[in-house]
Amino acid sequence: MSIILGAVTAGGIAVAAFVLSFAALWDVATRVWPSRHLSWLGPVVVDATILQATVSLVAVSSSTRVGERRYFWALLIGAATTSVAGNALHAVIPSNQPLSPWIAAVIATIPPVFLLLSTHSLTLLLRRRPRPNATIATHANAGVDLSATQEIDLDADVEDFPRPGSPRDYLEAARDLRERHGFGTPPAQIAAVLHHRDANPEASMREHAAAGNIHHNTAKKILDAAVGELAHLGNRTV
């Protein structure tokens, strides 16, 4: 019951805050775009960008590309700051007083700038969709160098090729690696780094490290040890 009451209260506060903020921003926008039939789109642009950035952050929360999360965080902070500044401007400048030409010019640039940012956001989100003819890395089997990759046409029968699965598939190898080399990193994080290395062979060391939420120097030690182990196994099989 308390959860429902808290959710309803939070929803009510959000609606009230949105209505008040929207009204203030609409009033400010009308001073720049006099037509009330169009000026309401000003606060829509700002508030919709806040919503879009929030939803996008959820969508990329598991992404190993740190740049994506940083971009959407910056977009969210920028849009929220714009909304707060607009509300403050509405309170400071009387309704019968015209805006400074420079302030009006800055406000007038918001729609095209946010259009550019939202288009880039769409590009980032669409890029996360799997491509039909992507290349994938081969799994590290005994005697096979983990650093070697093989391009595979996904139009072929992909079941005939080894391919990266999930980090769980690397847990056993991660435990062995941790025990043999005395790493203090938990096996789950080592497994995440190994999986990311297989699935994204062209990624940077910092991106590999971000996949396991560890320092990039630690990730390098782990991957160097993994390659060394496989090289040793390959020499024994010759």
PDB file of C-alpha atoms in Angstrom:
ATOM      1  CA  MET A   1       0.000   0.000   0.000  1.00  0.00           C
ATOM      2  CA  SER A   2       2.827   2.386   0.859  1.00  0.00           C
ATOM      3  CA  ILE A   3       4.452   1.735  -2.519  1.00  0.00           C
ATOM      4  CA  ILE A   4       1.217   2.543  -4.352  1.00  0.00           C
ATOM      5  CA  LEU A   5       0.724   5.693  -2.280  1.00  0.00           C
ATOM      6  CA  GLY A   6       4.305   6.780  -2.961  1.00  0.00           C
ATOM      7  CA  ALA A   7       3.946   6.134  -6.688  1.00  0.00           C
ATOM      8  CA  VAL A   8       0.652   8.051  -6.876  1.00  0.00           C
ATOM      9  CA  THR A   9       2.131  10.962  -4.921  1.00  0.00           C
ATOM     10  CA  ALA A  10       5.221  11.046  -7.128  1.00  0.00           C
ATOM     11  CA  GLY A  11       3.009  10.959 -10.217  1.00  0.00           C
ATOM     12  CA  GLY A  12       0.882  13.826  -8.924  1.00  0.00           C
ATOM     13  CA  ILE A  13       3.945  15.939  -8.146  1.00  0.00           C
ATOM     14  CA  ALA A  14       5.358  15.225 -11.602  1.00  0.00           C
ATOM     15  CA  VAL A  15       2.126  16.274 -13.331  1.00  0.00           C
ATOM     16  CA  ALA A  16       1.801  19.465 -11.275  1.00  0.00           C
ATOM     17  CA  ALA A  17       5.438  20.401 -11.836  1.00  0.00           C
ATOM     18  CA  PHE A  18       5.130  19.708 -15.561  1.00  0.00           C
ATOM     19  CA  VAL A  19       2.019  21.907 -15.919  1.00  0.00           C
ATOM     20  CA  LEU A  20       3.579  24.837 -14.050  1.00  0.00           C
ATOM     21  CA  SER A  21       6.878  24.565 -15.911  1.00  0.00           C
ATOM     22  CA  PHE A  22       5.136  24.205 -19.265  1.00  0.00           C
ATOM     23  CA  ALA A  23       3.007  27.294 -18.635  1.00  0.00           C
ATOM     24  CA  ALA A  24       6.062  29.369 -17.698  1.00  0.00           C
ATOM     25  CA  LEU A  25       8.066  28.221 -20.694  1.00  0.00           C
ATOM     26  CA  TRP A  26       5.095  28.787 -22.999  1.00  0.00           C
ATOM     27  CA  ASP A  27       4.809  32.360 -21.757  1.00  0.00           C
ATOM     28  CA  VAL A  28       8.522  32.962 -22.371  1.00  0.00           C
ATOM     29  CA  ALA A  29       8.344  31.344 -25.821  1.00  0.00           C
ATOM     30  CA  THR A  30       5.413  33.583 -26.773  1.00  0.00           C
ATOM     31  CA  ARG A  31       7.638  36.628 -26.296  1.00  0.00           C
ATOM     32  CA  VAL A  32       9.963  35.224 -28.962  1.00  0.00           C
ATOM     33  CA  TRP A  33       7.317  33.647 -31.219  1.00  0.00           C
ATOM     34  CA  PRO A  34       4.209  35.865 -30.775  1.00  0.00           C
ATOM     35  CA  SER A  35       1.777  33.356 -32.274  1.00  0.00           C
ATOM     36  CA  ARG A  36       0.285  31.285 -29.419  1.00  0.00           C
ATOM     37  CA  HIS A  37      -0.615  28.651 -32.013  1.00  0.00           C
ATOM     38  CA  LEU A  38       3.085  27.917 -32.494  1.00  0.00           C
ATOM     39  CA  SER A  39       4.844  29.143 -29.351  1.00  0.00           C
ATOM     40  CA  TRP A  40       3.605  26.155 -27.292  1.00  0.00           C
ATOM     41  CA  LEU A  41       6.011  24.021 -29.330  1.00  0.00           C
ATOM     42  CA  GLY A  42       8.905  25.758 -27.545  1.00  0.00           C
ATOM     43  CA  PRO A  43       8.345  24.051 -24.174  1.00  0.00           C
ATOM     44  CA  VAL A  44       7.462  20.828 -26.015  1.00  0.00           C
ATOM     45  CA  VAL A  45      10.937  20.804 -27.568  1.00  0.00           C
ATOM     46  CA  VAL A  46      12.614  21.268 -24.177  1.00  0.00           C
ATOM     47  CA  ASP A  47      10.478  18.845 -22.158  1.00  0.00           C
ATOM     48  CA  ALA A  48      10.448  16.207 -24.902  1.00  0.00           C
ATOM     49  CA  THR A  49      14.245  16.336 -25.021  1.00  0.00           C
ATOM     50  CA  ILE A  50      14.380  15.706 -21.264  1.00  0.00           C
ATOM     51  CA  LEU A  51      12.094  12.702 -21.690  1.00  0.00           C
ATOM     52  CA  GLN A  52      14.016  11.417 -24.707  1.00  0.00           C
ATOM     53  CA  ALA A  53      17.378  11.692 -22.926  1.00  0.00           C
ATOM     54  CA  THR A  54      16.004   9.880 -19.866  1.00  0.00           C
ATOM     55  CA  VAL A  55      14.583   6.996 -21.917  1.00  0.00           C
ATOM     56  CA  SER A  56      17.783   6.795 -23.975  1.00  0.00           C
ATOM     57  CA  LEU A  57      19.865   6.518 -20.802  1.00  0.00           C
ATOM     58  CA  VAL A  58      17.805   3.480 -19.828  1.00  0.00           C
ATOM     59  CA  ALA A  59      18.301   2.029 -23.320  1.00  0.00           C
ATOM     60  CA  VAL A  60      22.102   2.382 -23.192  1.00  0.00           C
ATOM     61  CA  SER A  61      22.506   1.559 -19.506  1.00  0.00           C
ATOM     62  CA  SER A  62      24.141  -1.776 -20.383  1.00  0.00           C
ATOM     63  CA  SER A  63      26.186  -0.365 -23.264  1.00  0.00           C
ATOM     64  CA  THR A  64      29.952  -0.752 -23.095  1.00  0.00           C
ATOM     65  CA  ARG A  65      30.357   2.464 -25.078  1.00  0.00           C
ATOM     66  CA  VAL A  66      30.996   5.006 -22.360  1.00  0.00           C
ATOM     67  CA  GLY A  67      30.651   7.852 -24.848  1.00  0.00           C
ATOM     68  CA  GLU A  68      26.975   7.026 -25.436  1.00  0.00           C
ATOM     69  CA  ARG A  69      26.084   7.274 -21.773  1.00  0.00           C
ATOM     70  CA  ARG A  70      28.078  10.477 -21.387  1.00  0.00           C
ATOM     71  CA  TYR A  71      26.301  12.023 -24.380  1.00  0.00           C
ATOM     72  CA  PHE A  72      22.811  11.258 -23.091  1.00  0.00           C
ATOM     73  CA  TRP A  73      23.735  12.429 -19.597  1.00  0.00           C
ATOM     74  CA  ALA A  74      25.019  15.693 -21.091  1.00  0.00           C
ATOM     75  CA  LEU A  75      21.841  16.001 -23.173  1.00  0.00           C
ATOM     76  CA  LEU A  76      19.654  15.432 -20.103  1.00  0.00           C
ATOM     77  CA  ILE A  77      21.585  17.957 -18.003  1.00  0.00           C
ATOM     78  CA  GLY A  78      21.565  20.510 -20.839  1.00  0.00           C
ATOM     79  CA  ALA A  79      17.818  20.193 -21.475  1.00  0.00           C
ATOM     80  CA  ALA A  80      17.004  20.315 -17.760  1.00  0.00           C
ATOM     81  CA  THR A  81      19.210  23.375 -17.329  1.00  0.00           C
ATOM     82  CA  THR A  82      17.416  25.044 -20.236  1.00  0.00           C
ATOM     83  CA  SER A  83      14.053  24.344 -18.594  1.00  0.00           C
ATOM     84  CA  VAL A  84      15.207  25.681 -15.223  1.00  0.00           C
ATOM     85  CA  ALA A  85      16.688  28.812 -16.845  1.00  0.00           C
ATOM     86  CA  GLY A  86      13.461  29.440 -18.757  1.00  0.00           C
ATOM     87  CA  ASN A  87      11.376  29.198 -15.592  1.00  0.00           C
ATOM     88  CA  ALA A  88      13.759  31.534 -13.773  1.00  0.00           C
ATOM     89  CA  LEU A  89      13.622  34.006 -16.664  1.00  0.00           C
ATOM     90  CA  HIS A  90       9.828  33.957 -16.513  1.00  0.00           C
ATOM     91  CA  ALA A  91       9.929  34.852 -12.822  1.00  0.00           C
ATOM     92  CA  VAL A  92      12.556  37.592 -13.129  1.00  0.00           C
ATOM     93  CA  ILE A  93      11.287  39.535 -16.154  1.00  0.00           C
ATOM     94  CA  PRO A  94       7.751  40.997 -15.858  1.00  0.00           C
ATOM     95  CA  SER A  95       5.244  39.815 -18.447  1.00  0.00           C
ATOM     96  CA  ASN A  96       4.782  43.355 -19.824  1.00  0.00           C
ATOM     97  CA  GLN A  97       8.513  43.877 -20.316  1.00  0.00           C
ATOM     98  CA  PRO A  98      10.042  42.761 -23.642  1.00  0.00           C
ATOM     99  CA  LEU A  99      13.023  40.439 -23.633  1.00  0.00           C
ATOM    100  CA  SER A 100      16.492  41.681 -24.374  1.00  0.00           C
ATOM    101  CA  PRO A 101      17.350  41.104 -28.056  1.00  0.00           C
ATOM    102  CA  TRP A 102      20.287  38.916 -27.033  1.00  0.00           C
ATOM    103  CA  ILE A 103      18.147  36.783 -24.706  1.00  0.00           C
ATOM    104  CA  ALA A 104      15.504  36.438 -27.423  1.00  0.00           C
ATOM    105  CA  ALA A 105      18.203  35.437 -29.910  1.00  0.00           C
ATOM    106  CA  VAL A 106      19.516  32.732 -27.569  1.00  0.00           C
ATOM    107  CA  ILE A 107      16.011  31.344 -27.028  1.00  0.00           C
ATOM    108  CA  ALA A 108      15.388  31.366 -30.784  1.00  0.00           C
ATOM    109  CA  THR A 109      18.404  29.074 -31.301  1.00  0.00           C
ATOM    110  CA  ILE A 110      17.023  26.371 -28.989  1.00  0.00           C
ATOM    111  CA  PRO A 111      14.793  24.553 -31.553  1.00  0.00           C
ATOM    112  CA  PRO A 112      17.489  24.086 -34.254  1.00  0.00           C
ATOM    113  CA  VAL A 113      20.122  23.100 -31.691  1.00  0.00           C
ATOM    114  CA  PHE A 114      17.823  20.569 -30.049  1.00  0.00           C
ATOM    115  CA  LEU A 115      16.869  19.261 -33.499  1.00  0.00           C
ATOM    116  CA  LEU A 116      20.540  18.579 -34.198  1.00  0.00           C
ATOM    117  CA  LEU A 117      21.005  16.873 -30.825  1.00  0.00           C
ATOM    118  CA  SER A 118      17.880  14.734 -31.161  1.00  0.00           C
ATOM    119  CA  THR A 119      18.953  13.637 -34.650  1.00  0.00           C
ATOM    120  CA  HIS A 120      22.319  12.551 -33.274  1.00  0.00           C
ATOM    121  CA  SER A 121      20.509  10.719 -30.468  1.00  0.00           C
ATOM    122  CA  LEU A 122      18.464   8.824 -33.033  1.00  0.00           C
ATOM    123  CA  THR A 123      21.636   7.893 -34.889  1.00  0.00           C
ATOM    124  CA  LEU A 124      23.212   6.500 -31.713  1.00  0.00           C
ATOM    125  CA  LEU A 125      20.119   4.450 -30.867  1.00  0.00           C
ATOM    126  CA  LEU A 126      19.730   3.043 -34.389  1.00  0.00           C
ATOM    127  CA  ARG A 127      23.419   2.111 -34.454  1.00  0.00           C
ATOM    128  CA  ARG A 128      22.785  -0.236 -31.547  1.00  0.00           C
ATOM    129  CA  ARG A 129      20.532  -2.417 -33.712  1.00  0.00           C
ATOM    130  CA  PRO A 130      22.267  -5.595 -35.013  1.00  0.00           C
ATOM    131  CA  ARG A 131      23.413  -5.350 -38.617  1.00  0.00           C
ATOM    132  CA  PRO A 132      22.569  -8.284 -40.952  1.00  0.00           C
ATOM    133  CA  ASN A 133      26.081  -8.566 -42.359  1.00  0.00           C
ATOM    134  CA  ALA A 134      28.169  -7.737 -39.336  1.00  0.00           C
ATOM    135  CA  THR A 135      31.426  -9.477 -38.572  1.00  0.00           C
ATOM    136  CA  ILE A 136      31.932 -11.389 -35.364  1.00  0.00           C
ATOM    137  CA  ALA A 137      34.959 -12.732 -33.552  1.00  0.00           C
ATOM    138  CA  THR A 138      35.652 -16.442 -33.239  1.00  0.00           C
ATOM    139  CA  HIS A 139      35.544 -18.028 -29.812  1.00  0.00           C
ATOM    140  CA  ALA A 140      38.812 -18.826 -28.116  1.00  0.00           C
ATOM    141  CA  ASN A 141      39.229 -22.608 -28.272  1.00  0.00           C
ATOM    142  CA  ALA A 142      42.245 -24.573 -27.105  1.00  0.00           C
ATOM    143  CA  GLY A 143      45.247 -23.721 -29.232  1.00  0.00           C
ATOM    144  CA  VAL A 144      43.552 -20.700 -30.838  1.00  0.00           C
ATOM    145  CA  ASP A 145      44.933 -17.220 -30.211  1.00  0.00           C
ATOM    146  CA  LEU A 146      42.286 -15.067 -28.575  1.00  0.00           C
ATOM    147  CA  SER A 147      43.585 -12.030 -30.447  1.00  0.00           C
ATOM    148  CA  ALA A 148      42.857 -13.604 -33.816  1.00  0.00           C
ATOM    149  CA  THR A 149      39.503 -12.790 -35.355  1.00  0.00           C
ATOM    150  CA  GLN A 150      37.662 -14.202 -38.297  1.00  0.00           C
ATOM    151  CA  GLU A 151      35.060 -12.469 -40.408  1.00  0.00           C
ATOM    152  CA  ILE A 152      31.909 -14.522 -40.817  1.00  0.00           C
ATOM    153  CA  ASP A 153      29.087 -13.927 -43.244  1.00  0.00           C
ATOM    154  CA  LEU A 154      25.913 -14.101 -41.203  1.00  0.00           C
ATOM    155  CA  ASP A 155      24.001 -15.085 -44.353  1.00  0.00           C
ATOM    156  CA  ALA A 156      25.664 -18.461 -44.008  1.00  0.00           C
ATOM    157  CA  ASP A 157      24.713 -21.075 -41.445  1.00  0.00           C
ATOM    158  CA  VAL A 158      25.976 -19.305 -38.329  1.00  0.00           C
ATOM    159  CA  GLU A 159      25.558 -22.411 -36.221  1.00  0.00           C
ATOM    160  CA  ASP A 160      28.631 -23.844 -37.987  1.00  0.00           C
ATOM    161  CA  PHE A 161      30.807 -21.095 -36.530  1.00  0.00           C
ATOM    162  CA  PRO A 162      31.809 -20.375 -32.953  1.00  0.00           C
ATOM    163  CA  ARG A 163      30.620 -16.952 -31.834  1.00  0.00           C
ATOM    164  CA  PRO A 164      30.550 -14.886 -28.648  1.00  0.00           C
ATOM    165  CA  GLY A 165      27.722 -15.813 -26.341  1.00  0.00           C
ATOM    166  CA  SER A 166      27.130 -14.085 -23.031  1.00  0.00           C
ATOM    167  CA  PRO A 167      29.559 -13.260 -20.205  1.00  0.00           C
ATOM    168  CA  ARG A 168      28.210 -16.303 -18.343  1.00  0.00           C
ATOM    169  CA  ASP A 169      29.882 -18.548 -20.928  1.00  0.00           C
ATOM    170  CA  TYR A 170      33.233 -17.172 -19.787  1.00  0.00           C
ATOM    171  CA  LEU A 171      32.801 -17.688 -16.051  1.00  0.00           C
ATOM    172  CA  GLU A 172      34.718 -20.977 -15.877  1.00  0.00           C
ATOM    173  CA  ALA A 173      37.632 -19.564 -17.862  1.00  0.00           C
ATOM    174  CA  ALA A 174      37.520 -16.428 -15.696  1.00  0.00           C
ATOM    175  CA  ARG A 175      37.724 -18.483 -12.484  1.00  0.00           C
ATOM    176  CA  ASP A 176      40.710 -20.445 -13.819  1.00  0.00           C
ATOM    177  CA  LEU A 177      42.456 -17.274 -14.929  1.00  0.00           C
ATOM    178  CA  ARG A 178      41.825 -15.615 -11.563  1.00  0.00           C
ATOM    179  CA  GLU A 179      43.176 -18.591  -9.649  1.00  0.00           C
ATOM    180  CA  ARG A 180      46.292 -19.086 -11.774  1.00  0.00           C
ATOM    181  CA  HIS A 181      47.323 -15.433 -11.852  1.00  0.00           C
ATOM    182  CA  GLY A 182      46.080 -14.316  -8.458  1.00  0.00           C
ATOM    183  CA  PHE A 183      43.808 -11.570  -9.741  1.00  0.00           C
ATOM    184  CA  GLY A 184      41.700  -9.847  -7.102  1.00  0.00           C
ATOM    185  CA  THR A 185      38.989  -9.041  -9.628  1.00  0.00           C
ATOM    186  CA  PRO A 186      35.748 -11.064  -9.204  1.00  0.00           C
ATOM    187  CA  PRO A 187      35.236 -13.783 -11.864  1.00  0.00           C
ATOM    188  CA  ALA A 188      32.059 -12.141 -13.160  1.00  0.00           C
ATOM    189  CA  GLN A 189      33.955  -8.966 -14.043  1.00  0.00           C
ATOM    190  CA  ILE A 190      36.802 -10.929 -15.653  1.00  0.00           C
ATOM    191  CA  ALA A 191      34.209 -12.859 -17.671  1.00  0.00           C
ATOM    192  CA  ALA A 192      32.623  -9.611 -18.824  1.00  0.00           C
ATOM    193  CA  VAL A 193      35.990  -8.317 -20.052  1.00  0.00           C
ATOM    194  CA  LEU A 194      36.787 -11.579 -21.890  1.00  0.00           C
ATOM    195  CA  HIS A 195      33.350 -11.616 -23.488  1.00  0.00           C
ATOM    196  CA  HIS A 196      33.673  -7.994 -24.599  1.00  0.00           C
ATOM    197  CA  ARG A 197      37.110  -8.728 -26.072  1.00  0.00           C
ATOM    198  CA  ASP A 198      35.665 -11.576 -28.148  1.00  0.00           C
ATOM    199  CA  ALA A 199      32.541  -9.685 -29.207  1.00  0.00           C
ATOM    200  CA  ASN A 200      34.305  -6.358 -29.878  1.00  0.00           C
ATOM    201  CA  PRO A 201      37.876  -7.093 -30.994  1.00  0.00           C
ATOM    202  CA  GLU A 202      38.376  -3.572 -32.337  1.00  0.00           C
ATOM    203  CA  ALA A 203      37.286  -1.852 -29.122  1.00  0.00           C
ATOM    204  CA  SER A 204      39.791   0.095 -27.060  1.00  0.00           C
ATOM    205  CA  MET A 205      41.225  -1.138 -23.788  1.00  0.00           C
ATOM    206  CA  ARG A 206      39.142   1.424 -21.906  1.00  0.00           C
ATOM    207  CA  GLU A 207      35.983   0.045 -23.516  1.00  0.00           C
ATOM    208  CA  HIS A 208      36.993  -3.500 -22.544  1.00  0.00           C
ATOM    209  CA  ALA A 209      37.563  -2.239 -19.003  1.00  0.00           C
ATOM    210  CA  ALA A 210      34.183  -0.470 -18.936  1.00  0.00           C
ATOM    211  CA  ALA A 211      32.473  -3.762 -19.789  1.00  0.00           C
ATOM    212  CA  GLY A 212      33.784  -5.229 -16.538  1.00  0.00           C
ATOM    213  CA  ASN A 213      33.642  -1.977 -14.566  1.00  0.00           C
ATOM    214  CA  ILE A 214      37.354  -2.160 -13.808  1.00  0.00           C
ATOM    215  CA  HIS A 215      40.422   0.010 -14.444  1.00  0.00           C
ATOM    216  CA  HIS A 216      41.878  -0.217 -17.937  1.00  0.00           C
ATOM    217  CA  ASN A 217      45.286  -1.277 -16.567  1.00  0.00           C
ATOM    218  CA  THR A 218      43.611  -4.214 -14.794  1.00  0.00           C
ATOM    219  CA  ALA A 219      41.779  -5.131 -17.990  1.00  0.00           C
ATOM    220  CA  LYS A 220      45.076  -5.140 -19.902  1.00  0.00           C
ATOM    221  CA  LYS A 221      46.660  -7.485 -17.367  1.00  0.00           C
ATOM    222  CA  ILE A 222      43.684  -9.833 -17.607  1.00  0.00           C
ATOM    223  CA  LEU A 223      43.667  -9.904 -21.408  1.00  0.00           C
ATOM    224  CA  ASP A 224      47.452 -10.281 -21.605  1.00  0.00           C
ATOM    225  CA  ALA A 225      47.213 -13.221 -19.222  1.00  0.00           C
ATOM    226  CA  ALA A 226      44.396 -14.758 -21.270  1.00  0.00           C
ATOM    227  CA  VAL A 227      46.399 -14.482 -24.501  1.00  0.00           C
ATOM    228  CA  GLY A 228      49.436 -15.935 -22.747  1.00  0.00           C
ATOM    229  CA  GLU A 229      47.425 -18.903 -21.489  1.00  0.00           C
ATOM    230  CA  LEU A 230      46.094 -19.652 -24.960  1.00  0.00           C
ATOM    231  CA  ALA A 231      49.515 -19.248 -26.545  1.00  0.00           C
ATOM    232  CA  HIS A 232      50.898 -21.733 -24.027  1.00  0.00           C
ATOM    233  CA  LEU A 233      48.139 -24.207 -24.855  1.00  0.00           C
ATOM    234  CA  GLY A 234      48.833 -23.754 -28.562  1.00  0.00           C
ATOM    235  CA  ASN A 235      52.534 -24.550 -28.115  1.00  0.00           C
ATOM    236  CA  ARG A 236      51.650 -27.725 -26.216  1.00  0.00           C
ATOM    237  CA  THR A 237      49.388 -28.946 -28.993  1.00  0.00           C
ATOM    238  CA  VAL A 238      52.066 -28.556 -31.692  1.00  0.00           C
TER     239      VAL A 238
END
